[in-house]
């Protein structure tokens, strides 16, 4: 099957994270915020539009962040920490990949790879030498 955002269309609820604490520490997240974040269960809604645009909304802790983009086009994404960062989304085989070339102002990239595994979306987030793994289930 050819890669398409249609696979990801719908609403997805976070089920499990692996290595969240170490990942947040690598990002420089203060310990108090890491403690508060442990209980967050983000929900993601993805819509693919006829004109090739994708709408990606993430809701966590009562806050919703929505971004609109086209694959292969770099844009400024609103991120969960209230910043706007340059990112590009593209397909790599059957994985939807997003690359932030300079996540923290030092030139360190952050990469997210997402793929389908049965009824779940798997996400692997890499920053420096730390990997966060997340699982989302369709609602």
Short mmCIF file of N, CA and C in Angstrom, two decimals:
data_model
loop_
_atom_site.label_atom_id
_atom_site.label_comp_id
_atom_site.label_asym_id
_atom_site.label_seq_id
_atom_site.Cartn_x
_atom_site.Cartn_y
_atom_site.Cartn_z
N UNK A 1 0.84 -1.18 0.00
CA UNK A 1 0.00 0.00 0.00
C UNK A 1 0.88 1.24 0.00
N UNK A 2 0.58 2.21 -0.86
CA UNK A 2 1.34 3.45 -0.92
C UNK A 2 1.09 4.26 0.35
N UNK A 3 2.12 4.97 0.78
CA UNK A 3 2.01 5.79 1.98
C UNK A 3 1.04 6.93 1.74
N UNK A 4 0.19 7.18 2.73
CA UNK A 4 -0.80 8.25 2.63
C UNK A 4 -1.21 8.67 4.03
N UNK A 5 -1.47 9.97 4.17
CA UNK A 5 -1.93 10.47 5.47
C UNK A 5 -3.30 9.89 5.83
N UNK A 6 -4.01 9.33 4.85
CA UNK A 6 -5.32 8.73 5.14
C UNK A 6 -5.17 7.65 6.20
N UNK A 7 -4.05 6.92 6.21
CA UNK A 7 -3.81 5.90 7.22
C UNK A 7 -3.88 6.48 8.64
N UNK A 8 -3.46 7.72 8.76
CA UNK A 8 -3.38 8.37 10.07
C UNK A 8 -4.62 9.21 10.39
N UNK A 9 -5.51 9.36 9.40
CA UNK A 9 -6.70 10.18 9.61
C UNK A 9 -7.55 9.60 10.73
N UNK A 10 -8.06 10.48 11.57
CA UNK A 10 -8.89 10.06 12.68
C UNK A 10 -8.38 10.65 13.98
N UNK A 11 -8.91 10.14 15.09
CA UNK A 11 -8.53 10.61 16.41
C UNK A 11 -7.82 9.48 17.14
N UNK A 12 -6.68 9.80 17.72
CA UNK A 12 -5.81 8.82 18.37
C UNK A 12 -5.53 9.24 19.80
N UNK A 13 -5.59 8.27 20.72
CA UNK A 13 -5.33 8.56 22.13
C UNK A 13 -4.06 7.86 22.57
N UNK A 14 -3.24 8.59 23.28
CA UNK A 14 -1.98 8.06 23.79
C UNK A 14 -2.24 6.88 24.71
N UNK A 15 -1.49 5.80 24.53
CA UNK A 15 -1.64 4.60 25.36
C UNK A 15 -0.44 4.36 26.25
N UNK A 16 0.75 4.61 25.71
CA UNK A 16 1.95 4.24 26.45
C UNK A 16 3.16 5.01 25.91
N UNK A 17 4.07 5.37 26.83
CA UNK A 17 5.35 5.97 26.45
C UNK A 17 6.46 5.17 27.09
N UNK A 18 7.56 5.08 26.38
CA UNK A 18 8.76 4.42 26.90
C UNK A 18 9.91 5.42 26.84
N UNK A 19 10.54 5.68 27.98
CA UNK A 19 11.70 6.55 28.09
C UNK A 19 11.34 8.03 28.13
N UNK A 20 10.14 8.35 28.58
CA UNK A 20 9.67 9.74 28.63
C UNK A 20 10.54 10.61 29.54
N UNK A 21 10.85 10.13 30.73
CA UNK A 21 11.62 10.93 31.69
C UNK A 21 12.99 11.32 31.13
N UNK A 22 13.72 10.35 30.59
CA UNK A 22 15.05 10.63 30.03
C UNK A 22 14.95 11.55 28.82
N UNK A 23 13.91 11.38 28.01
CA UNK A 23 13.74 12.22 26.84
C UNK A 23 13.48 13.67 27.24
N UNK A 24 12.59 13.86 28.20
CA UNK A 24 12.29 15.23 28.64
C UNK A 24 13.52 15.88 29.28
N UNK A 25 14.31 15.10 29.98
CA UNK A 25 15.55 15.63 30.57
C UNK A 25 16.50 16.07 29.45
N UNK A 26 16.61 15.28 28.39
CA UNK A 26 17.47 15.63 27.26
C UNK A 26 17.02 16.93 26.59
N UNK A 27 15.70 17.16 26.59
CA UNK A 27 15.16 18.40 26.01
C UNK A 27 15.43 19.61 26.91
N UNK A 28 15.81 19.34 28.16
CA UNK A 28 16.04 20.43 29.10
C UNK A 28 14.80 20.82 29.88
N UNK A 29 13.80 19.95 29.88
CA UNK A 29 12.56 20.22 30.62
C UNK A 29 12.85 20.20 32.12
N UNK A 30 12.45 21.24 32.84
CA UNK A 30 12.70 21.27 34.29
C UNK A 30 12.04 20.08 35.00
N UNK A 31 12.65 19.59 36.10
CA UNK A 31 12.11 18.44 36.83
C UNK A 31 10.65 18.62 37.25
N UNK A 32 10.25 19.82 37.68
CA UNK A 32 8.86 20.02 38.11
C UNK A 32 7.89 19.82 36.95
N UNK A 33 8.27 20.27 35.75
CA UNK A 33 7.41 20.09 34.57
C UNK A 33 7.40 18.63 34.15
N UNK A 34 8.51 17.93 34.29
CA UNK A 34 8.55 16.50 33.94
C UNK A 34 7.59 15.73 34.84
N UNK A 35 7.56 16.07 36.12
CA UNK A 35 6.65 15.41 37.07
C UNK A 35 5.21 15.64 36.67
N UNK A 36 4.86 16.89 36.35
CA UNK A 36 3.47 17.21 35.95
C UNK A 36 3.09 16.53 34.64
N UNK A 37 4.04 16.39 33.74
CA UNK A 37 3.77 15.84 32.41
C UNK A 37 3.53 14.34 32.40
N UNK A 38 3.95 13.65 33.42
CA UNK A 38 3.80 12.18 33.43
C UNK A 38 2.35 11.74 33.26
N UNK A 39 1.41 12.50 33.78
CA UNK A 39 0.01 12.11 33.71
C UNK A 39 -0.70 12.56 32.45
N UNK A 40 -0.04 13.33 31.59
CA UNK A 40 -0.67 13.80 30.36
C UNK A 40 -0.91 12.63 29.42
N UNK A 41 -2.09 12.56 28.87
CA UNK A 41 -2.42 11.55 27.87
C UNK A 41 -2.90 12.28 26.63
N UNK A 42 -1.96 12.66 25.77
CA UNK A 42 -2.34 13.44 24.59
C UNK A 42 -3.28 12.69 23.66
N UNK A 43 -4.11 13.49 23.01
CA UNK A 43 -5.01 12.98 21.98
C UNK A 43 -4.64 13.72 20.69
N UNK A 44 -4.55 12.99 19.61
CA UNK A 44 -4.15 13.56 18.33
C UNK A 44 -5.26 13.35 17.32
N UNK A 45 -5.59 14.42 16.58
CA UNK A 45 -6.59 14.31 15.51
C UNK A 45 -5.90 14.70 14.20
N UNK A 46 -6.02 13.84 13.20
CA UNK A 46 -5.38 14.05 11.91
C UNK A 46 -6.45 14.06 10.82
N UNK A 47 -6.38 15.08 9.95
CA UNK A 47 -7.31 15.16 8.81
C UNK A 47 -6.50 15.45 7.56
N UNK A 48 -6.76 14.65 6.52
CA UNK A 48 -6.15 14.92 5.22
C UNK A 48 -7.23 15.58 4.36
N UNK A 49 -6.89 16.70 3.74
CA UNK A 49 -7.83 17.45 2.92
C UNK A 49 -7.58 17.15 1.44
N UNK A 50 -8.60 17.38 0.60
CA UNK A 50 -8.53 17.08 -0.83
C UNK A 50 -7.38 17.79 -1.53
N UNK A 51 -7.02 18.97 -1.07
CA UNK A 51 -6.01 19.77 -1.74
C UNK A 51 -4.58 19.43 -1.31
N UNK A 52 -4.40 18.33 -0.60
CA UNK A 52 -3.07 17.91 -0.18
C UNK A 52 -2.61 18.46 1.15
N UNK A 53 -3.42 19.30 1.77
CA UNK A 53 -3.07 19.85 3.08
C UNK A 53 -3.47 18.85 4.17
N UNK A 54 -2.74 18.88 5.25
CA UNK A 54 -3.02 18.03 6.42
C UNK A 54 -3.22 18.94 7.62
N UNK A 55 -4.21 18.63 8.42
CA UNK A 55 -4.43 19.32 9.70
C UNK A 55 -4.11 18.33 10.80
N UNK A 56 -3.23 18.74 11.72
CA UNK A 56 -2.77 17.89 12.81
C UNK A 56 -3.02 18.65 14.11
N UNK A 57 -3.92 18.15 14.94
CA UNK A 57 -4.24 18.79 16.22
C UNK A 57 -3.87 17.87 17.36
N UNK A 58 -3.21 18.43 18.36
CA UNK A 58 -2.84 17.67 19.55
C UNK A 58 -3.45 18.35 20.76
N UNK A 59 -4.16 17.57 21.58
CA UNK A 59 -4.77 18.09 22.81
C UNK A 59 -4.14 17.38 24.00
N UNK A 60 -3.68 18.19 24.95
CA UNK A 60 -3.11 17.64 26.19
C UNK A 60 -3.34 18.65 27.29
N UNK A 61 -3.68 18.16 28.45
CA UNK A 61 -3.87 19.01 29.63
C UNK A 61 -4.82 20.17 29.35
N UNK A 62 -5.88 19.92 28.55
CA UNK A 62 -6.87 20.94 28.26
C UNK A 62 -6.47 21.95 27.20
N UNK A 63 -5.31 21.79 26.59
CA UNK A 63 -4.79 22.73 25.60
C UNK A 63 -4.73 22.03 24.25
N UNK A 64 -5.17 22.72 23.18
CA UNK A 64 -5.12 22.15 21.84
C UNK A 64 -4.20 22.99 20.97
N UNK A 65 -3.31 22.32 20.25
CA UNK A 65 -2.41 22.96 19.30
C UNK A 65 -2.73 22.38 17.93
N UNK A 66 -3.02 23.26 16.96
CA UNK A 66 -3.37 22.82 15.62
C UNK A 66 -2.39 23.39 14.61
N UNK A 67 -1.92 22.54 13.73
CA UNK A 67 -1.03 22.95 12.65
C UNK A 67 -1.58 22.44 11.32
N UNK A 68 -1.36 23.24 10.26
CA UNK A 68 -1.77 22.89 8.90
C UNK A 68 -0.51 22.88 8.04
N UNK A 69 -0.34 21.84 7.23
CA UNK A 69 0.87 21.77 6.43
C UNK A 69 0.68 20.90 5.20
N UNK A 70 1.65 21.00 4.29
CA UNK A 70 1.73 20.13 3.13
C UNK A 70 3.02 19.33 3.24
N UNK A 71 2.97 18.07 2.88
CA UNK A 71 4.16 17.23 2.92
C UNK A 71 5.24 17.81 2.02
N UNK A 72 6.48 17.79 2.51
CA UNK A 72 7.61 18.27 1.74
C UNK A 72 7.85 19.76 1.81
N UNK A 73 6.95 20.51 2.43
CA UNK A 73 7.10 21.97 2.54
C UNK A 73 7.46 22.34 3.97
N UNK A 74 8.56 23.05 4.12
CA UNK A 74 8.98 23.48 5.45
C UNK A 74 8.05 24.59 5.95
N UNK A 75 7.71 24.53 7.24
CA UNK A 75 6.85 25.55 7.84
C UNK A 75 7.19 25.68 9.32
N UNK A 76 6.64 26.70 9.96
CA UNK A 76 6.83 26.88 11.40
C UNK A 76 5.67 26.22 12.13
N UNK A 77 5.99 25.20 12.91
CA UNK A 77 4.99 24.46 13.67
C UNK A 77 4.91 24.99 15.09
N UNK A 78 3.68 25.17 15.58
CA UNK A 78 3.48 25.48 17.00
C UNK A 78 3.73 24.20 17.78
N UNK A 79 4.64 24.26 18.75
CA UNK A 79 4.99 23.08 19.53
C UNK A 79 4.40 23.18 20.94
N UNK A 80 4.41 22.09 21.65
CA UNK A 80 3.77 21.99 22.96
C UNK A 80 4.35 22.91 24.02
N UNK A 81 5.56 23.41 23.79
CA UNK A 81 6.17 24.30 24.77
C UNK A 81 5.94 25.77 24.44
N UNK A 82 5.03 26.04 23.49
CA UNK A 82 4.67 27.41 23.17
C UNK A 82 5.57 28.09 22.15
N UNK A 83 6.50 27.35 21.55
CA UNK A 83 7.41 27.92 20.57
C UNK A 83 6.99 27.52 19.16
N UNK A 84 7.50 28.27 18.19
CA UNK A 84 7.33 27.92 16.78
C UNK A 84 8.69 27.48 16.27
N UNK A 85 8.70 26.29 15.66
CA UNK A 85 9.95 25.73 15.16
C UNK A 85 9.78 25.28 13.72
N UNK A 86 10.84 25.47 12.92
CA UNK A 86 10.82 25.04 11.53
C UNK A 86 10.85 23.52 11.44
N UNK A 87 9.97 22.98 10.61
CA UNK A 87 9.86 21.53 10.45
C UNK A 87 9.44 21.20 9.03
N UNK A 88 9.77 20.00 8.61
CA UNK A 88 9.26 19.48 7.34
C UNK A 88 8.78 18.05 7.59
N UNK A 89 7.61 17.72 7.02
CA UNK A 89 7.05 16.37 7.09
C UNK A 89 7.21 15.72 5.71
N UNK A 90 7.51 14.42 5.70
CA UNK A 90 7.67 13.71 4.44
C UNK A 90 7.49 12.21 4.70
N UNK A 91 7.34 11.45 3.60
CA UNK A 91 7.24 10.00 3.69
C UNK A 91 8.62 9.38 3.52
N UNK A 92 8.93 8.41 4.34
CA UNK A 92 10.11 7.57 4.18
C UNK A 92 9.58 6.14 4.21
N UNK A 93 9.41 5.58 3.03
CA UNK A 93 8.75 4.29 2.86
C UNK A 93 7.34 4.40 3.45
N UNK A 94 7.00 3.65 4.49
CA UNK A 94 5.65 3.71 5.08
C UNK A 94 5.62 4.50 6.39
N UNK A 95 6.64 5.31 6.61
CA UNK A 95 6.69 6.11 7.83
C UNK A 95 6.49 7.59 7.50
N UNK A 96 5.66 8.24 8.30
CA UNK A 96 5.51 9.68 8.21
C UNK A 96 6.56 10.28 9.14
N UNK A 97 7.49 11.03 8.57
CA UNK A 97 8.62 11.56 9.32
C UNK A 97 8.53 13.08 9.38
N UNK A 98 8.83 13.64 10.54
CA UNK A 98 8.96 15.08 10.68
C UNK A 98 10.34 15.38 11.25
N UNK A 99 10.99 16.37 10.65
CA UNK A 99 12.35 16.73 11.07
C UNK A 99 12.39 18.21 11.42
N UNK A 100 12.75 18.47 12.66
CA UNK A 100 13.05 19.82 13.13
C UNK A 100 14.57 19.92 13.08
N UNK A 101 15.14 20.69 12.15
CA UNK A 101 16.59 20.72 11.95
C UNK A 101 17.33 21.35 13.13
N UNK A 102 16.68 22.25 13.84
CA UNK A 102 17.33 22.94 14.96
C UNK A 102 16.33 23.10 16.10
N UNK A 103 16.17 22.05 16.90
CA UNK A 103 15.16 22.05 17.95
C UNK A 103 15.43 23.07 19.04
N UNK A 104 16.68 23.18 19.47
CA UNK A 104 16.99 23.95 20.68
C UNK A 104 17.89 25.15 20.46
N UNK A 105 18.12 25.55 19.22
CA UNK A 105 18.97 26.70 18.96
C UNK A 105 20.45 26.37 18.88
N UNK A 106 20.82 25.10 19.07
CA UNK A 106 22.22 24.69 18.98
C UNK A 106 22.50 23.91 17.70
N UNK A 107 21.47 23.74 16.87
CA UNK A 107 21.61 22.96 15.65
C UNK A 107 21.28 21.49 15.83
N UNK A 108 20.85 21.10 17.03
CA UNK A 108 20.51 19.70 17.29
C UNK A 108 19.13 19.38 16.69
N UNK A 109 19.06 18.39 15.80
CA UNK A 109 17.76 18.05 15.21
C UNK A 109 16.91 17.18 16.13
N UNK A 110 15.62 17.25 15.95
CA UNK A 110 14.67 16.35 16.59
C UNK A 110 13.87 15.73 15.46
N UNK A 111 13.79 14.40 15.45
CA UNK A 111 13.11 13.67 14.38
C UNK A 111 12.02 12.79 14.97
N UNK A 112 10.85 12.82 14.34
CA UNK A 112 9.73 11.96 14.75
C UNK A 112 9.36 11.07 13.56
N UNK A 113 9.36 9.77 13.78
CA UNK A 113 8.91 8.80 12.76
C UNK A 113 7.65 8.14 13.27
N UNK A 114 6.62 8.09 12.42
CA UNK A 114 5.34 7.49 12.81
C UNK A 114 4.96 6.44 11.78
N UNK A 115 4.41 5.32 12.25
CA UNK A 115 3.98 4.27 11.34
C UNK A 115 2.82 3.52 11.97
N UNK A 116 2.08 2.82 11.12
CA UNK A 116 0.95 2.02 11.56
C UNK A 116 1.44 0.64 11.96
N UNK A 117 0.87 0.13 13.05
CA UNK A 117 1.13 -1.24 13.51
C UNK A 117 -0.23 -1.78 13.95
N UNK A 118 -0.91 -2.44 13.04
CA UNK A 118 -2.27 -2.90 13.33
C UNK A 118 -3.19 -1.72 13.53
N UNK A 119 -3.81 -1.63 14.71
CA UNK A 119 -4.74 -0.54 15.02
C UNK A 119 -4.05 0.59 15.78
N UNK A 120 -2.75 0.56 15.84
CA UNK A 120 -1.99 1.56 16.60
C UNK A 120 -1.10 2.39 15.70
N UNK A 121 -0.87 3.63 16.13
CA UNK A 121 0.19 4.44 15.54
C UNK A 121 1.36 4.37 16.50
N UNK A 122 2.50 4.00 15.96
CA UNK A 122 3.73 3.96 16.72
C UNK A 122 4.51 5.22 16.40
N UNK A 123 5.13 5.82 17.39
CA UNK A 123 5.94 7.02 17.16
C UNK A 123 7.27 6.85 17.87
N UNK A 124 8.31 7.19 17.16
CA UNK A 124 9.66 7.16 17.73
C UNK A 124 10.23 8.56 17.56
N UNK A 125 10.60 9.18 18.69
CA UNK A 125 11.10 10.54 18.69
C UNK A 125 12.56 10.51 19.12
N UNK A 126 13.43 11.09 18.30
CA UNK A 126 14.87 11.07 18.59
C UNK A 126 15.40 12.48 18.75
N UNK A 127 16.13 12.69 19.84
CA UNK A 127 16.81 13.96 20.10
C UNK A 127 18.14 13.66 20.76
N UNK A 128 19.18 14.16 20.17
CA UNK A 128 20.54 13.85 20.61
C UNK A 128 20.69 12.33 20.66
N UNK A 129 21.03 11.75 21.78
CA UNK A 129 21.21 10.28 21.84
C UNK A 129 20.09 9.59 22.61
N UNK A 130 18.93 10.26 22.71
CA UNK A 130 17.81 9.71 23.49
C UNK A 130 16.61 9.47 22.57
N UNK A 131 15.95 8.33 22.76
CA UNK A 131 14.78 7.96 21.96
C UNK A 131 13.58 7.77 22.86
N UNK A 132 12.49 8.41 22.49
CA UNK A 132 11.19 8.25 23.15
C UNK A 132 10.32 7.43 22.21
N UNK A 133 9.64 6.43 22.75
CA UNK A 133 8.70 5.63 21.96
C UNK A 133 7.31 5.85 22.53
N UNK A 134 6.33 6.04 21.62
CA UNK A 134 4.94 6.26 22.04
C UNK A 134 4.01 5.39 21.20
N UNK A 135 2.91 5.00 21.83
CA UNK A 135 1.88 4.22 21.16
C UNK A 135 0.55 4.96 21.29
N UNK A 136 -0.17 5.09 20.19
CA UNK A 136 -1.50 5.72 20.16
C UNK A 136 -2.49 4.73 19.59
N UNK A 137 -3.70 4.69 20.14
CA UNK A 137 -4.77 3.81 19.66
C UNK A 137 -5.90 4.69 19.13
N UNK A 138 -6.49 4.23 18.01
CA UNK A 138 -7.58 4.99 17.38
C UNK A 138 -8.84 4.92 18.24
N UNK A 139 -9.47 6.06 18.38
CA UNK A 139 -10.75 6.12 19.13
C UNK A 139 -11.91 5.79 18.22
#
